[in-house]
Each structure stands twice: as structure tokens, then as C-alpha cells.
mmCIF file of C-alpha atoms in Angstrom:
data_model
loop_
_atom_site.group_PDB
_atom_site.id
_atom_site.type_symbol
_atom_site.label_atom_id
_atom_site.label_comp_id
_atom_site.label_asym_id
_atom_site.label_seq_id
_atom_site.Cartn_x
_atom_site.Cartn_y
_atom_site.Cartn_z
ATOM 1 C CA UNK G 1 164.712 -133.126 43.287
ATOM 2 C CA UNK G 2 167.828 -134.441 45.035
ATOM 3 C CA UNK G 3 168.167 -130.582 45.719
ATOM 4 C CA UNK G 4 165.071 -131.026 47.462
ATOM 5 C CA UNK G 5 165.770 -133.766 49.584
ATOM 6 C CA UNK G 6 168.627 -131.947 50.505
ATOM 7 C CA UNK G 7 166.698 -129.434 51.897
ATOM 8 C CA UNK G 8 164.594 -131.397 54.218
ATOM 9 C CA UNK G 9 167.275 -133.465 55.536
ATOM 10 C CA UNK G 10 169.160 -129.902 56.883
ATOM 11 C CA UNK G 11 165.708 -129.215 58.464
ATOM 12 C CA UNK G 12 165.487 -132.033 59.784
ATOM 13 C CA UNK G 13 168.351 -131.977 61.384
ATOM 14 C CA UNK G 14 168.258 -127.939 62.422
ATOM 15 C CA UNK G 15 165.087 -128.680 63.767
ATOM 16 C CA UNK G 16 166.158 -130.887 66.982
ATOM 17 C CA UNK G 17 169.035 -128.410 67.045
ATOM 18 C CA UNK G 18 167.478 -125.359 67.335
ATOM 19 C CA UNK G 19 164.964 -126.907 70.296
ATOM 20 C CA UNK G 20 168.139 -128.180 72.111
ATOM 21 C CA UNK G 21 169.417 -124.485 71.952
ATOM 22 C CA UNK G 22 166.073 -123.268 73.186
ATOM 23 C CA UNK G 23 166.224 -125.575 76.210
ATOM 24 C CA UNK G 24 170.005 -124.594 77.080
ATOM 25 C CA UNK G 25 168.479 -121.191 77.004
ATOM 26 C CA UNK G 26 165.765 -121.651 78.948
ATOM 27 C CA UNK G 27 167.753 -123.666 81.361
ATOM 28 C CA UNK G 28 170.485 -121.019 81.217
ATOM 29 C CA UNK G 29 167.556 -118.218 82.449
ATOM 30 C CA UNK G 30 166.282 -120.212 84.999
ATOM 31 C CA UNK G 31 169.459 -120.563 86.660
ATOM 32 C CA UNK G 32 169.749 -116.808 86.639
ATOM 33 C CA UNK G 33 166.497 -116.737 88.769
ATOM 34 C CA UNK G 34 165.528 -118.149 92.479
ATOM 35 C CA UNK G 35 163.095 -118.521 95.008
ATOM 36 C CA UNK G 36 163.394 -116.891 98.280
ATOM 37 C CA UNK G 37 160.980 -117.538 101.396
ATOM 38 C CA UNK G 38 161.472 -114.756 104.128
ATOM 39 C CA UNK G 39 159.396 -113.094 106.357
ATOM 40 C CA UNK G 40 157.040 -109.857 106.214
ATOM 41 C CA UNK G 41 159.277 -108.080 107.895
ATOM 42 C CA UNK G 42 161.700 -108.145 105.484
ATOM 43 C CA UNK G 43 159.435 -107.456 102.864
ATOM 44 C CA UNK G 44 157.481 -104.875 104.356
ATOM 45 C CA UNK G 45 159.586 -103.074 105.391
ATOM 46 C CA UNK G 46 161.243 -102.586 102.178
ATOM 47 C CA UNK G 47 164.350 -104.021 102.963
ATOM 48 C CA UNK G 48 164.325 -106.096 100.330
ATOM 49 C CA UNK G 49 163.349 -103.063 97.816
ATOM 50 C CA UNK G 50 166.171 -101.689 98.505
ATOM 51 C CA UNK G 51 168.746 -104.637 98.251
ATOM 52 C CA UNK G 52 168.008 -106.504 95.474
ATOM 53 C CA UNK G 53 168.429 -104.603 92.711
ATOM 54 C CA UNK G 54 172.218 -104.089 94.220
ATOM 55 C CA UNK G 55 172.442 -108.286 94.082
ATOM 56 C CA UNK G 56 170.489 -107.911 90.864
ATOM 57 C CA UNK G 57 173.524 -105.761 89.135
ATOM 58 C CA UNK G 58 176.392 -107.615 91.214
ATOM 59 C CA UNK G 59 175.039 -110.831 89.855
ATOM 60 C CA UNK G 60 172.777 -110.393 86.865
ATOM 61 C CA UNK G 61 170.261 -113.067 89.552
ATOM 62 C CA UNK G 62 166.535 -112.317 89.521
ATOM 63 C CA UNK G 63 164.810 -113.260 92.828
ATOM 64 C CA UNK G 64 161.351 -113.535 93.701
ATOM 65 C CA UNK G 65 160.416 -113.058 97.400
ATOM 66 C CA UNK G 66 157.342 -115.003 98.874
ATOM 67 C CA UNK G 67 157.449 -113.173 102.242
ATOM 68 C CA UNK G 68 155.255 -115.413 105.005
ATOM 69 C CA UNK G 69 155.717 -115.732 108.695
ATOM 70 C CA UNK G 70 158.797 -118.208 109.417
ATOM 71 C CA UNK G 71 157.351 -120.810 110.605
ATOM 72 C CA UNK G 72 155.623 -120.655 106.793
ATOM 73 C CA UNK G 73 158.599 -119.951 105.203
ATOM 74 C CA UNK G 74 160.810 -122.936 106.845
ATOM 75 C CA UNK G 75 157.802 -124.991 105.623
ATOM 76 C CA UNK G 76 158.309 -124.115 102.109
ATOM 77 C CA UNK G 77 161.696 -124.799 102.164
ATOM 78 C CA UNK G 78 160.803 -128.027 103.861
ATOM 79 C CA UNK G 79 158.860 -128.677 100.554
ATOM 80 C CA UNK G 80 161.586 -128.133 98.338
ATOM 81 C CA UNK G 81 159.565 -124.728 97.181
ATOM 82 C CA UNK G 82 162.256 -122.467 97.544
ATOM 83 C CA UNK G 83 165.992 -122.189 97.287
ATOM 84 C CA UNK G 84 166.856 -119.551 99.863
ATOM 85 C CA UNK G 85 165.126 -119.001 103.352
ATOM 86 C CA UNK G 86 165.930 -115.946 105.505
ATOM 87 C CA UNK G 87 163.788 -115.576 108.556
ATOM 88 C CA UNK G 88 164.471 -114.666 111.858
ATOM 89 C CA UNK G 89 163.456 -118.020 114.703
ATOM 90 C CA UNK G 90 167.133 -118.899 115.566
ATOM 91 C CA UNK G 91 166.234 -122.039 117.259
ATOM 92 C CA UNK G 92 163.653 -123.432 114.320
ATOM 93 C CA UNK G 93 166.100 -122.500 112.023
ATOM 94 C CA UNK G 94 168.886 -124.195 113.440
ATOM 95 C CA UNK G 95 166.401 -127.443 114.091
ATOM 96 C CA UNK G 96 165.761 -126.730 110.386
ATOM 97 C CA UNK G 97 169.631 -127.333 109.421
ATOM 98 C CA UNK G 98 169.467 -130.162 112.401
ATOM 99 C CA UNK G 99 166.679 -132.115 110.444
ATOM 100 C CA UNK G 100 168.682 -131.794 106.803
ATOM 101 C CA UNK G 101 166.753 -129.482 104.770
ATOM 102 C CA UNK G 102 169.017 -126.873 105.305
ATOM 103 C CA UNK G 103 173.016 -126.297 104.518
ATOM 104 C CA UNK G 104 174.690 -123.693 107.094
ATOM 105 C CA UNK G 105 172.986 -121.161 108.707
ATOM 106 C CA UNK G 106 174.358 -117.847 108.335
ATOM 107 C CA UNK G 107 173.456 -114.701 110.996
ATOM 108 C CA UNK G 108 172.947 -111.349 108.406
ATOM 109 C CA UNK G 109 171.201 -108.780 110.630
ATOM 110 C CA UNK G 110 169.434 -108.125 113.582
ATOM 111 C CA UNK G 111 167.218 -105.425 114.855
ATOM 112 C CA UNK G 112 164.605 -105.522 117.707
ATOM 113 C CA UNK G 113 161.623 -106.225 119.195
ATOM 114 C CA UNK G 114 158.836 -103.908 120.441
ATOM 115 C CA UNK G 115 155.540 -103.092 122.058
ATOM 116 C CA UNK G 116 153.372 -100.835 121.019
ATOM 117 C CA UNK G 117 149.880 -99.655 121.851
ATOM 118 C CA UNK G 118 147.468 -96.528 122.669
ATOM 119 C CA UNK G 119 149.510 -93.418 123.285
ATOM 120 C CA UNK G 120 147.373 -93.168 125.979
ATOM 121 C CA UNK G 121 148.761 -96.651 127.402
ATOM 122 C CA UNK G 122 145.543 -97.303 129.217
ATOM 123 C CA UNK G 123 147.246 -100.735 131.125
ATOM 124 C CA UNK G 124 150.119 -98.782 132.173
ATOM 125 C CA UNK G 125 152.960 -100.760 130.659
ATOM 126 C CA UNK G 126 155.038 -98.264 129.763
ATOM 127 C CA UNK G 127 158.958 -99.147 130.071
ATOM 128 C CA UNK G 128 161.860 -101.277 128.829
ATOM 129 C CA UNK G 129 160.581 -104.543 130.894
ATOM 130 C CA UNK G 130 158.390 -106.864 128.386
ATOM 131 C CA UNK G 131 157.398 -109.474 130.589
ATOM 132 C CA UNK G 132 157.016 -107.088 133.465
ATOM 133 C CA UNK G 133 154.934 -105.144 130.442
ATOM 134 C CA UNK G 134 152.719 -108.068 129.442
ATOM 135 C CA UNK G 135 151.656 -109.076 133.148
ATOM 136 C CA UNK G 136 150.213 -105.850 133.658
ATOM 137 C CA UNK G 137 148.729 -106.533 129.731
ATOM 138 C CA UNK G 138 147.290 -109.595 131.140
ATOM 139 C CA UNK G 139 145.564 -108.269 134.434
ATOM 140 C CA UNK G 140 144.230 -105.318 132.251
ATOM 141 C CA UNK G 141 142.678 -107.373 130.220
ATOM 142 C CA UNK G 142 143.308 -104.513 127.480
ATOM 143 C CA UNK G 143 142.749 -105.444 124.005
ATOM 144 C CA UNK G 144 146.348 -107.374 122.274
ATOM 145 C CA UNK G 145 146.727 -108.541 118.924
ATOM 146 C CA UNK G 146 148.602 -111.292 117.995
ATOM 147 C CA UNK G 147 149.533 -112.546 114.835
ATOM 148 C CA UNK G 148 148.760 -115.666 115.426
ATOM 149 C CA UNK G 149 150.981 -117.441 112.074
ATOM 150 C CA UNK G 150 153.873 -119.157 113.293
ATOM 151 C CA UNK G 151 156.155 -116.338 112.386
ATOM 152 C CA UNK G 152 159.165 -115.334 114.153
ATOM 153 C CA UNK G 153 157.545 -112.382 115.897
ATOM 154 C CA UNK G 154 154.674 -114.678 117.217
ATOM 155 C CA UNK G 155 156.971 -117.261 118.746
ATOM 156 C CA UNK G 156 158.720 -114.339 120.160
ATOM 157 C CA UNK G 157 155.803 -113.134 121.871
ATOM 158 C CA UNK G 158 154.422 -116.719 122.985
ATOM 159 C CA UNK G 159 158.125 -116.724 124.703
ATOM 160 C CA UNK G 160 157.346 -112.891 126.378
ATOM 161 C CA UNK G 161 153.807 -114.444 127.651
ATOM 162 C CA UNK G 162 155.581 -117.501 129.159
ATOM 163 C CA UNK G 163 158.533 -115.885 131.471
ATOM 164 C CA UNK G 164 155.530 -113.380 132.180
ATOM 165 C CA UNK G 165 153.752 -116.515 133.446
ATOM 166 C CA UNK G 166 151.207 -116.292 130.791
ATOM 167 C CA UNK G 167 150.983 -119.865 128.863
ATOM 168 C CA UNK G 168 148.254 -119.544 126.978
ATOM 169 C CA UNK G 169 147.158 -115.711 126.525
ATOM 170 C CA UNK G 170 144.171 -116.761 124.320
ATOM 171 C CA UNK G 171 142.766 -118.729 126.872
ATOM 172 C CA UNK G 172 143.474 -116.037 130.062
ATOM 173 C CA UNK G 173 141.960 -112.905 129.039
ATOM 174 C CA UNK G 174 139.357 -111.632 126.715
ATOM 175 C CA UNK G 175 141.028 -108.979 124.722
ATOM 176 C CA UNK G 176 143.349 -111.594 123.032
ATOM 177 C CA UNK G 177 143.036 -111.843 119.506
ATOM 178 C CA UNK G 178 144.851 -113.636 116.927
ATOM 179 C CA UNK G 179 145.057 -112.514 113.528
ATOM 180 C CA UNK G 180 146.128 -115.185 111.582
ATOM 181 C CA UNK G 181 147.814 -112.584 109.418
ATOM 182 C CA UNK G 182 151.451 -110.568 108.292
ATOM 183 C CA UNK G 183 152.933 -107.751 110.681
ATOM 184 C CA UNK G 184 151.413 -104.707 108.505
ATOM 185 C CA UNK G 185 147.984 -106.170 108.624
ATOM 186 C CA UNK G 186 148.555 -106.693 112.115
ATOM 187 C CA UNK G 187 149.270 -103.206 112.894
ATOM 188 C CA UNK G 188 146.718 -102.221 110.948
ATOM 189 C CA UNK G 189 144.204 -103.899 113.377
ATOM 190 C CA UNK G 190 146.050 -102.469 116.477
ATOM 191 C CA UNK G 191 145.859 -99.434 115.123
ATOM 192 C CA UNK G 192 142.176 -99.130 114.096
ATOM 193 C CA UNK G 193 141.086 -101.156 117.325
ATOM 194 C CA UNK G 194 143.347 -99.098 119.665
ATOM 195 C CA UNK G 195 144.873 -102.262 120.144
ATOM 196 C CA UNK G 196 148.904 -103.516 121.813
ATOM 197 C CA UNK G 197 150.900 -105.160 119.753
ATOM 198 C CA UNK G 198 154.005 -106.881 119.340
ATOM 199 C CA UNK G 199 156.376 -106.080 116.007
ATOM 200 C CA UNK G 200 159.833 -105.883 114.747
ATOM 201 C CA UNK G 201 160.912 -102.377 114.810
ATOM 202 C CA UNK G 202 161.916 -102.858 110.810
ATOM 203 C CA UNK G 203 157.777 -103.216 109.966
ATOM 204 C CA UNK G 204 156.989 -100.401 112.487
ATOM 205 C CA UNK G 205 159.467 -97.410 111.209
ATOM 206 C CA UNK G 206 158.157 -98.169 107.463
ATOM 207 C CA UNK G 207 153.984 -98.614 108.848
ATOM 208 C CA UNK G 208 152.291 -95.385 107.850
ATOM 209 C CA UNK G 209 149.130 -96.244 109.252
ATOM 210 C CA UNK G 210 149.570 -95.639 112.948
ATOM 211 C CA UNK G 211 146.893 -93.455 114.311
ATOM 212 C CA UNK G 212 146.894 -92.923 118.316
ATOM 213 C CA UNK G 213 149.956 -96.196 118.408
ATOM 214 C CA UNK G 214 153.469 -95.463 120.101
ATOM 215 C CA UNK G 215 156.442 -97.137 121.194
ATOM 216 C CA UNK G 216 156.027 -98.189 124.805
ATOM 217 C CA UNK G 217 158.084 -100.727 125.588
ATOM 218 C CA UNK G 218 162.074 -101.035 124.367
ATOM 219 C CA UNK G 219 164.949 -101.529 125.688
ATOM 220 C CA UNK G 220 165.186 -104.984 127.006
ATOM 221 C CA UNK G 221 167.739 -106.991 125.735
ATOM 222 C CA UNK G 222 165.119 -109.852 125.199
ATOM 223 C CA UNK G 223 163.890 -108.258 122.580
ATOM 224 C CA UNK G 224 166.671 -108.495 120.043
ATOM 225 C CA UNK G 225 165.698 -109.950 116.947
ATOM 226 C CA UNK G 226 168.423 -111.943 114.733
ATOM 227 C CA UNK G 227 168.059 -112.598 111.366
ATOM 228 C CA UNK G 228 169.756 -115.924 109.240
ATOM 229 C CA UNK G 229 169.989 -117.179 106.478
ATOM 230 C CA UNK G 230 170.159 -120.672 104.687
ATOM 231 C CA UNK G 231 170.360 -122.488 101.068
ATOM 232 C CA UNK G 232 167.635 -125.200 100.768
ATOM 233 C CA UNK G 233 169.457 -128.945 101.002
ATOM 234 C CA UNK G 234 169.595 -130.031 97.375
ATOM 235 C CA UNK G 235 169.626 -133.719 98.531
ATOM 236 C CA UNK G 236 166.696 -133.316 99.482
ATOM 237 C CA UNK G 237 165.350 -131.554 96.871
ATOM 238 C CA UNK G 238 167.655 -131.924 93.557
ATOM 239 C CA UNK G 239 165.589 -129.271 91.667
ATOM 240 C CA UNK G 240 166.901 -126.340 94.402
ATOM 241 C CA UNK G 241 169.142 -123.507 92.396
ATOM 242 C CA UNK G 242 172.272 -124.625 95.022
ATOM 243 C CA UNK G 243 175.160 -122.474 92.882
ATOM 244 C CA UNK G 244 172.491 -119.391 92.270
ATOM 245 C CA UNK G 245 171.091 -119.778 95.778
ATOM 246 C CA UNK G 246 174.758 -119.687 97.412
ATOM 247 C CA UNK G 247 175.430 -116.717 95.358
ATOM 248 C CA UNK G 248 172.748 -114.761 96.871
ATOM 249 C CA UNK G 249 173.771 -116.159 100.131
ATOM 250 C CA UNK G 250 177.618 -115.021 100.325
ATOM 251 C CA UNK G 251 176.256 -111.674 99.091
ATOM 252 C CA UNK G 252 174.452 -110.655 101.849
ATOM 253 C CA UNK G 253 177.003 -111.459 104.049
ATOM 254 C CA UNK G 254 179.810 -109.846 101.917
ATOM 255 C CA UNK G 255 180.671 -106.262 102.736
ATOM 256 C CA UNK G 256 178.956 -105.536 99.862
ATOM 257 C CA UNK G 257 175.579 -107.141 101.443
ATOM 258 C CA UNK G 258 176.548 -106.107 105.024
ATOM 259 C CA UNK G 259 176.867 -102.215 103.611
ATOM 260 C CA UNK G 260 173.554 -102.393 101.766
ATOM 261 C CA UNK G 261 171.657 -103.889 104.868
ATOM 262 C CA UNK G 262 173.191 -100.922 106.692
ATOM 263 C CA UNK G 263 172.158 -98.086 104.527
ATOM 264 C CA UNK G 264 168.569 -99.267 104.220
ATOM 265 C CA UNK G 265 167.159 -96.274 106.372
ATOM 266 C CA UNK G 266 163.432 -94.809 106.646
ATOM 267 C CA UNK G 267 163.363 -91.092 107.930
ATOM 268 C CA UNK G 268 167.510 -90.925 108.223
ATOM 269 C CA UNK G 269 166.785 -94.078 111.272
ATOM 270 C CA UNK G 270 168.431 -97.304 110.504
ATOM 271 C CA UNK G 271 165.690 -100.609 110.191
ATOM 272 C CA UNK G 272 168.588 -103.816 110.150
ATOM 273 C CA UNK G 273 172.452 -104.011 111.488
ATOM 274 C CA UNK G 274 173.917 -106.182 109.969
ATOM 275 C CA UNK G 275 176.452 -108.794 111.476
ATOM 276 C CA UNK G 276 177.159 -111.260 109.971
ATOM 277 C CA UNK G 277 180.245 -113.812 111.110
ATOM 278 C CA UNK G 278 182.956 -113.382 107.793
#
């Protein structure tokens, strides 16, 4: 009997033990695993295939990828629903750090902007001036489709309507559409409507669906596209992965990260360059 009693007093006690150990455990994994909000560009166009099973075996980190448009992203991070965001709006990201839900924004790559549309080009716009591009776009009153989310790309091309004198391109011509929807699925619709577009080079080298769409305008330096990256503020959310999150963050713009971005290529052509400030 006292045997017994024995017995069930060592269970007792193993039993809070052994659920302390589980939660260390399960503590201990979720550290090794964080959120990251980017945008479908890097997503789509496999960028992030490609470089995250490098981080995965430098660091032993998991990382899930919600890819959105920015603006969507820098909301979730705003909500404390991710740990990492990469995106590509310089100024909203830097507004993002400005309001405190950020820590330091890091540069990581850039690539570029560009217009595409009907081989055809049936509003003349071919050339390596955008606004000069999307004036002609706007008296043709050719069919455009926006995305129409927020993301980088569509505040880029709001700007490109503006210095083109355009304010409101919804409200000025008919063939105007938004989407509502990610670069692929944009493309998609451009290509099946014979419609122009705006992407990031990145989404259109890795689109497979392109039909009778080209390249028609490049070139301009306002099209460069720059890509950063930030940890979510943990004082503003305490729950956000900082250590694991910073991790991820000087990897990508290690030379280990830097020579990963760089090697990501689709058909020997090179998507990202990276250049980041060590």
C-alpha cells in the first residue's frame, strides 16, 4: 500500500512536469517559425521559392509567406499579424516605421517597372517614356487594367497617371478597369482581354500565360522598383517573433541573402538585384 501511494505521488508530480516540457517545446517550435507579409510579386514570381529553403538550412527558421498587395501587407503588420513585412512602397513604408509599427527599414532589392500590352500596340505607346506612354493610353481610350489593391505596383501607376496629368483614370476613360486582384491574375486579364497593363518585371519574366502581350514601354528611370524590408514593432505587438524575425531580416541582407536574391533567374535573365546598404 504505502508502495502504492508512492506511486501516485511520482505521477503526480511527473504529470505537471511532463506538460511544462511540452509547452517549452511547443514554445521552442514556434520560435523556430514566423510570419511574413510581402507582396505577389515576390511570391509569384518565385523568388521566394527559391530563397527560403537557403534561410531554412542557414537557420533551421520555417516561414510562411501571406503574399498581398502592400498596402495589405503593411496593414497586417499594422495588426500585429505578422512579424516580417517586405514590400516594395518606399514612402508607406517609411510612414510605416514613422507611425511605430515598424523597427528600421532595410532596402534588399530592386528591379523595375513596366508596360505591357497588345503586340500590336494599337494606342501607339511604344517607348521608354511612361507618362508620355499613358497620355496617349488615355486619349486612346484603349482598354488598361489596373489592379486596383493598394499594392505597390498600383500606387506606382496612380503616380504614372498623375505626372501624365491623369488624376483619376477610372473616372476619364472607359477602358479603365480595376481588378481588385494580385499581379498574375492581373495579367491574366490583360492577356485574355488584349488588355495594357502595368507590372513588375519579376511577375512578368515568371507569367506563362501571355498570349499576343509584350514589353512596350522600359527604360525610364521612373520605373525602378525598390524593395525593403522591416521587423514588426514588438511594443506594439509583444506576441511578434522580434529575435526570429531579425534573423530572417539580417539574412537577406547578408551576402549570403544578397547572393541568393541574385541568382534567382528565369530563362538565364535575372528577376531582383539586390542592394542592400551593409
Amino acid at each position: 500500500m504505502p508502495l502504492a501511494l508512492s506511486r501516485r505521488a511520482l505521477i503526480s508530480l511527473l504529470i505537471p512536469l511532463s506538460s511544462a516540457v511540452v509547452s517549452i517545446a511547443a514554445a521552442a517550435a514556434q520560435e523556430k517559425s514566423i510570419v511574413v507579409a510581402s507582396t505577389t510579386s515576390t511570391e509569384q514570381s518565385g523568388l521566394f521559392g527559391a530563397l527560403l529553403p537557403a534561410f531554412k538550412k542557414a537557420t533551421g527558421i520555417d516561414i510562411k509567406v501571406v503574399a498581398l498587395g502592400t498596402g495589405q501587407a503593411l496593414d497586417m503588420g499594422r495588426r500585429g499579424d505578422a512579424d516580417v513585412v517586405f514590400v516594395h512602397d518606399q514612402a508607406a513604408e517609411e510612414k510605416f516605421v514613422a507611425d511605430g509599427f515598424g523597427l528600421k527599414r532595410q532596402p534588399v532589392m530592386y528591379n523595375d517597372f513596366v508596360l505591357i500590352g497588345p503586340k500590336s500596340d494599337p494606342a501607339g505607346i511604344k517607348g521608354s517614356d511612361i507618362t508620355a506612354a499613358l497620355g496617349k493610353l488615355a486619349s486612346a481610350d484603349q482598354p488598361f487594367v489596373s489592379r486596383g489593391d493598394k499594392s505597390g505596383t498600383h500606387a506606382a501607376e496612380l503616380r504614372y497617371w498623375k505626372a501624365a496629368g491623369v488624376e483619376a483614370p477610372a473616372k476619364r476613360f472607359a477602358g479603365y478597369k480595376e481588378c481588385g486582384c494580385g499581379m498574375g491574375p492581373a495579367l491574366n486579364i490583360a492577356a485574355s482581354s488584349g488588355s495594357y497593363a502595368l507590372a513588375d518585371r519579376g511577375t512578368w519574366l515568371s507569367f506563362k500565360n501571355r498570349r499576343d502581350l509584350a514589353i512596350l514601354v522600359e527604360g525610364d528611370k521612373r520605373l525602378f522598383n525598390q524593395y525593403g524590408v522591416m521587423v514588426v514593432n514588438p511594443e506594439r505587438h509583444p506576441h511578434v517573433k522580434k529575435q526570429a524575425a531579425q534573423r530572417f531580416v539580417d539574412w537577406i541582407v547578408s551576402p549570403a541573402g544578397q547572393q541568393a536574391i541574385a541568382a534567382y533567374k528565369i530563362g538565364g535573365e535575372q528577376l531582383f538585384f539586390p542592394n542592400a546598404q551593409q
